PDB file of C-alpha atoms in Angstrom:
ATOM      1  CA  SER N   6      45.699  90.380-141.750  1.00 45.00           C
ATOM      2  CA  ARG N   7      43.782  88.822-144.450  1.00 46.00           C
ATOM      3  CA  CYS N   8      44.229  85.332-142.877  1.00 44.00           C
ATOM      4  CA  GLY N   9      42.864  86.756-139.380  1.00 55.00           C
ATOM      5  CA  ALA N  10      39.931  88.285-141.190  1.00 52.00           C
ATOM      6  CA  ILE N  11      39.115  84.955-142.854  1.00 50.00           C
ATOM      7  CA  HIS N  12      39.428  83.012-139.559  1.00 65.00           C
ATOM      8  CA  SER N  13      37.226  85.719-138.037  1.00 84.00           C
ATOM      9  CA  LEU N  14      34.587  85.063-140.795  1.00 86.00           C
ATOM     10  CA  ARG N  15      34.692  81.307-140.442  1.00 89.00           C
ATOM     11  CA  LEU N  16      34.509  81.637-136.589  1.00 91.00           C
ATOM     12  CA  GLU N  17      31.407  84.014-136.733  1.00 93.00           C
ATOM     13  CA  ARG N  18      29.753  81.798-139.323  1.00 95.00           C
ATOM     14  CA  LEU N  19      30.546  78.481-136.864  1.00 96.00           C
ATOM     15  CA  LEU N  20      28.758  80.690-134.023  1.00 96.00           C
ATOM     16  CA  THR N  21      25.836  81.589-136.148  1.00 96.00           C
ATOM     17  CA  GLN N  22      25.313  78.100-137.168  1.00 97.00           C
ATOM     18  CA  ILE N  23      25.360  76.748-133.755  1.00 97.00           C
ATOM     19  CA  ARG N  24      22.770  79.461-132.590  1.00 96.00           C
ATOM     20  CA  THR N  25      20.537  78.724-135.667  1.00 96.00           C
ATOM     21  CA  GLU N  26      20.615  75.290-135.787  1.00 96.00           C
ATOM     22  CA  ARG N  27      20.114  74.560-132.022  1.00 96.00           C
ATOM     23  CA  GLY N  28      16.877  76.664-132.323  1.00 89.00           C
ATOM     24  CA  SER N  29      15.659  75.695-129.037  1.00 89.00           C
ATOM     25  CA  GLY N  30      15.808  77.503-125.867  1.00 92.00           C
ATOM     26  CA  LYS N  31      18.268  80.326-125.544  1.00 94.00           C
ATOM     27  CA  VAL N  32      21.801  79.633-127.066  1.00 96.00           C
ATOM     28  CA  HIS N  33      24.986  81.460-126.038  1.00 95.00           C
ATOM     29  CA  ALA N  34      27.610  80.818-128.568  1.00 96.00           C
ATOM     30  CA  VAL N  35      30.502  83.433-128.295  1.00 93.00           C
ATOM     31  CA  ILE N  36      34.259  83.772-128.567  1.00 92.00           C
ATOM     32  CA  GLU N  37      36.030  86.770-127.269  1.00 89.00           C
ATOM     33  CA  ALA N  38      39.629  87.920-126.767  1.00 87.00           C
ATOM     34  CA  ARG N  39      40.618  87.172-123.203  1.00 86.00           C
ATOM     35  CA  ASP N  40      42.547  89.364-120.710  1.00 84.00           C
ATOM     36  CA  GLN N  41      43.780  87.838-117.451  1.00 85.00           C
ATOM     37  CA  ARG N  42      40.728  88.289-115.455  1.00 87.00           C
ATOM     38  CA  PRO N  43      39.454  84.858-113.787  1.00 87.00           C
ATOM     39  CA  VAL N  44      37.105  83.098-115.648  1.00 87.00           C
ATOM     40  CA  THR N  45      34.418  83.723-113.264  1.00 86.00           C
ATOM     41  CA  GLU N  46      34.589  87.544-113.814  1.00 88.00           C
ATOM     42  CA  LEU N  47      34.219  86.709-117.564  1.00 88.00           C
ATOM     43  CA  LEU N  48      30.843  85.142-117.213  1.00 91.00           C
ATOM     44  CA  PRO N  49      28.723  88.598-117.656  1.00 90.00           C
ATOM     45  CA  LEU N  50      30.320  88.706-121.107  1.00 88.00           C
ATOM     46  CA  PHE N  51      28.171  85.713-121.949  1.00 92.00           C
ATOM     47  CA  GLY N  52      25.142  86.556-120.105  1.00 91.00           C
ATOM     48  CA  LEU N  53      25.762  84.126-117.309  1.00 92.00           C
ATOM     49  CA  SER N  54      25.761  85.166-113.711  1.00 87.00           C
ATOM     50  CA  SER N  55      29.009  85.587-111.893  1.00 78.00           C
ATOM     51  CA  GLN N  56      26.933  85.497-108.474  1.00 70.00           C
ATOM     52  CA  GLN N  57      27.593  81.707-107.782  1.00 62.00           C
ATOM     53  CA  PRO N  58      30.869  81.226-109.286  1.00 60.00           C
ATOM     54  CA  ALA N  59      30.196  77.603-109.600  1.00 77.00           C
ATOM     55  CA  LEU N  60      32.323  76.313-112.437  1.00 90.00           C
ATOM     56  CA  LEU N  61      34.076  73.035-112.417  1.00 92.00           C
ATOM     57  CA  ARG N  62      37.113  72.212-114.390  1.00 93.00           C
ATOM     58  CA  VAL N  63      36.388  69.349-116.735  1.00 95.00           C
ATOM     59  CA  SER N  64      38.538  67.612-119.223  1.00 93.00           C
ATOM     60  CA  GLU N  65      38.584  68.433-123.064  1.00 93.00           C
ATOM     61  CA  SER N  66      37.023  65.061-123.754  1.00 92.00           C
ATOM     62  CA  LEU N  67      34.075  65.785-121.500  1.00 95.00           C
ATOM     63  CA  ALA N  68      33.890  69.398-122.725  1.00 96.00           C
ATOM     64  CA  LEU N  69      33.293  67.889-126.261  1.00 95.00           C
ATOM     65  CA  GLN N  70      30.645  65.266-124.882  1.00 96.00           C
ATOM     66  CA  ILE N  71      28.880  68.118-123.141  1.00 97.00           C
ATOM     67  CA  ALA N  72      28.715  70.462-126.190  1.00 97.00           C
ATOM     68  CA  ARG N  73      27.671  67.649-128.339  1.00 97.00           C
ATOM     69  CA  SER N  74      24.972  66.566-126.052  1.00 96.00           C
ATOM     70  CA  ILE N  75      23.448  69.898-125.698  1.00 97.00           C
ATOM     71  CA  LEU N  76      23.336  70.675-129.346  1.00 97.00           C
ATOM     72  CA  HIS N  77      21.961  67.266-129.937  1.00 96.00           C
ATOM     73  CA  LYS N  78      19.063  67.079-127.567  1.00 95.00           C
ATOM     74  CA  ASP N  79      17.389  69.479-125.340  1.00 93.00           C
ATOM     75  CA  ILE N  80      18.022  69.446-121.516  1.00 92.00           C
ATOM     76  CA  ALA N  81      14.615  69.314-120.036  1.00 89.00           C
ATOM     77  CA  TYR N  82      13.034  66.349-122.170  1.00 90.00           C
ATOM     78  CA  HIS N  83      16.002  64.904-124.081  1.00 90.00           C
ATOM     79  CA  THR N  84      14.215  65.586-127.240  1.00 93.00           C
ATOM     80  CA  GLU N  85      16.429  65.496-130.465  1.00 95.00           C
ATOM     81  CA  ILE N  86      17.073  69.036-132.060  1.00 96.00           C
ATOM     82  CA  MET N  87      19.631  68.124-134.417  1.00 96.00           C
ATOM     83  CA  PRO N  88      21.411  64.696-135.604  1.00 96.00           C
ATOM     84  CA  LEU N  89      24.091  63.379-133.367  1.00 94.00           C
ATOM     85  CA  ALA N  90      26.603  63.593-136.138  1.00 95.00           C
ATOM     86  CA  ARG N  91      25.900  67.534-136.886  1.00 97.00           C
ATOM     87  CA  ALA N  92      26.024  68.146-133.117  1.00 97.00           C
ATOM     88  CA  GLY N  93      29.551  66.446-132.979  1.00 96.00           C
ATOM     89  CA  GLU N  94      30.739  68.494-136.028  1.00 97.00           C
ATOM     90  CA  LEU N  95      29.617  71.766-134.348  1.00 97.00           C
ATOM     91  CA  ALA N  96      31.096  70.823-131.022  1.00 97.00           C
ATOM     92  CA  ARG N  97      34.391  69.791-132.409  1.00 95.00           C
ATOM     93  CA  LYS N  98      34.747  72.804-134.411  1.00 95.00           C
ATOM     94  CA  PHE N  99      33.940  74.977-131.482  1.00 96.00           C
ATOM     95  CA  LEU N 100      36.600  73.406-129.414  1.00 95.00           C
ATOM     96  CA  ALA N 101      39.114  73.408-132.261  1.00 92.00           C
ATOM     97  CA  SER N 102      38.982  77.176-132.110  1.00 91.00           C
ATOM     98  CA  PHE N 103      41.244  77.279-129.106  1.00 90.00           C
ATOM     99  CA  GLN N 104      44.541  76.474-130.362  1.00 76.00           C
ATOM    100  CA  SER N 105      46.823  78.101-127.666  1.00 67.00           C
ATOM    101  CA  PRO N 106      47.701  75.679-124.800  1.00 70.00           C
ATOM    102  CA  PRO N 107      46.895  75.437-122.106  1.00 73.00           C
ATOM    103  CA  VAL N 108      43.176  74.990-123.038  1.00 88.00           C
ATOM    104  CA  ASP N 109      41.059  74.752-119.769  1.00 93.00           C
ATOM    105  CA  CYS N 110      37.467  73.725-119.786  1.00 95.00           C
ATOM    106  CA  PHE N 111      34.818  74.259-117.414  1.00 95.00           C
ATOM    107  CA  SER N 112      31.211  73.464-116.628  1.00 95.00           C
ATOM    108  CA  ASN N 113      28.451  73.935-114.033  1.00 94.00           C
ATOM    109  CA  GLY N 114      27.451  70.564-113.248  1.00 91.00           C
ATOM    110  CA  SER N 115      27.780  66.801-113.018  1.00 92.00           C
ATOM    111  CA  PHE N 116      26.812  64.588-115.781  1.00 94.00           C
ATOM    112  CA  THR N 117      25.557  61.091-116.302  1.00 92.00           C
ATOM    113  CA  HIS N 118      27.600  59.098-119.034  1.00 92.00           C
ATOM    114  CA  HIS N 119      25.565  56.988-121.390  1.00 90.00           C
ATOM    115  CA  ASP N 120      26.712  53.936-123.378  1.00 89.00           C
ATOM    116  CA  ASP N 121      26.244  55.776-126.645  1.00 83.00           C
ATOM    117  CA  GLY N 122      28.984  58.251-125.533  1.00 83.00           C
ATOM    118  CA  SER N 123      26.300  61.039-124.575  1.00 87.00           C
ATOM    119  CA  VAL N 124      26.063  62.702-121.441  1.00 92.00           C
ATOM    120  CA  THR N 125      23.165  64.248-119.600  1.00 91.00           C
ATOM    121  CA  LEU N 126      23.076  66.788-116.771  1.00 91.00           C
ATOM    122  CA  SER N 127      22.433  65.228-113.403  1.00 92.00           C
ATOM    123  CA  SER N 128      23.111  68.067-110.884  1.00 91.00           C
ATOM    124  CA  TRP N 129      24.224  71.639-111.563  1.00 92.00           C
ATOM    125  CA  ASN N 130      24.516  75.043-110.177  1.00 90.00           C
ATOM    126  CA  PRO N 131      22.449  77.492-112.209  1.00 91.00           C
ATOM    127  CA  LEU N 132      24.041  80.615-114.064  1.00 92.00           C
ATOM    128  CA  THR N 133      20.975  81.805-115.457  1.00 92.00           C
ATOM    129  CA  LYS N 134      17.114  82.334-114.489  1.00 92.00           C
ATOM    130  CA  ALA N 135      16.133  79.349-116.679  1.00 93.00           C
ATOM    131  CA  THR N 136      14.922  76.054-115.259  1.00 93.00           C
ATOM    132  CA  PHE N 137      17.822  74.323-116.788  1.00 94.00           C
ATOM    133  CA  ASP N 138      21.239  75.629-118.134  1.00 95.00           C
ATOM    134  CA  THR N 139      24.676  74.096-118.748  1.00 95.00           C
ATOM    135  CA  GLY N 140      27.573  74.091-121.393  1.00 96.00           C
ATOM    136  CA  ILE N 141      31.098  74.680-121.407  1.00 97.00           C
ATOM    137  CA  ILE N 142      33.375  77.934-121.086  1.00 95.00           C
ATOM    138  CA  VAL N 143      36.842  77.328-122.923  1.00 95.00           C
ATOM    139  CA  VAL N 144      39.953  79.081-122.247  1.00 92.00           C
ATOM    140  CA  ASP N 145      43.367  79.273-124.057  1.00 90.00           C
ATOM    141  CA  ALA N 146      46.069  82.045-123.673  1.00 86.00           C
ATOM    142  CA  GLY N 147      44.308  84.533-125.899  1.00 86.00           C
ATOM    143  CA  HIS N 148      40.585  83.698-125.986  1.00 89.00           C
ATOM    144  CA  VAL N 149      37.376  82.771-123.993  1.00 91.00           C
ATOM    145  CA  GLY N 150      34.687  80.949-125.330  1.00 94.00           C
ATOM    146  CA  CYS N 151      30.959  80.153-124.247  1.00 96.00           C
ATOM    147  CA  LEU N 152      28.780  77.281-125.649  1.00 97.00           C
ATOM    148  CA  TRP N 153      25.945  77.477-123.236  1.00 97.00           C
ATOM    149  CA  VAL N 154      22.162  76.551-123.392  1.00 96.00           C
ATOM    150  CA  GLU N 155      19.141  77.445-121.320  1.00 95.00           C
ATOM    151  CA  ASP N 156      16.049  75.471-121.677  1.00 94.00           C
ATOM    152  CA  GLU N 157      12.644  75.613-119.930  1.00 91.00           C
ATOM    153  CA  ASP N 158      10.566  72.601-118.848  1.00 84.00           C
TER     154      ASP N 158
END
């Protein structure tokens, strides 16, 4: 349908913007149609390892904070990559792509919460060979998405 094609084009544009504007490290920004396999079996679709299925369920609000934080600053040195407002906008648009409840969100670590609303990775189970990697996996009834970054020290 025309509406579906427009949505698909908008979504592809968003994913390209995320990958381009993050510009540092390796960025996985993908949304795919989903079958009923467990989330850990879908990780290879995104270039992530399913050898150590170490995903933890996180709230949608924490998923938004994680996405905003990994777009805003690199994981290794916390240097700014893009303005916080732009990181927040891209993170919100990514999460808004999932509309069919229930929406489940996952990540691979524990995060330290800061007064400014940001979070930093404090401990994690790696899903790549990079020194640092984290992000969010989001699942709804029909789709699974990955917004994940790999950074080196």
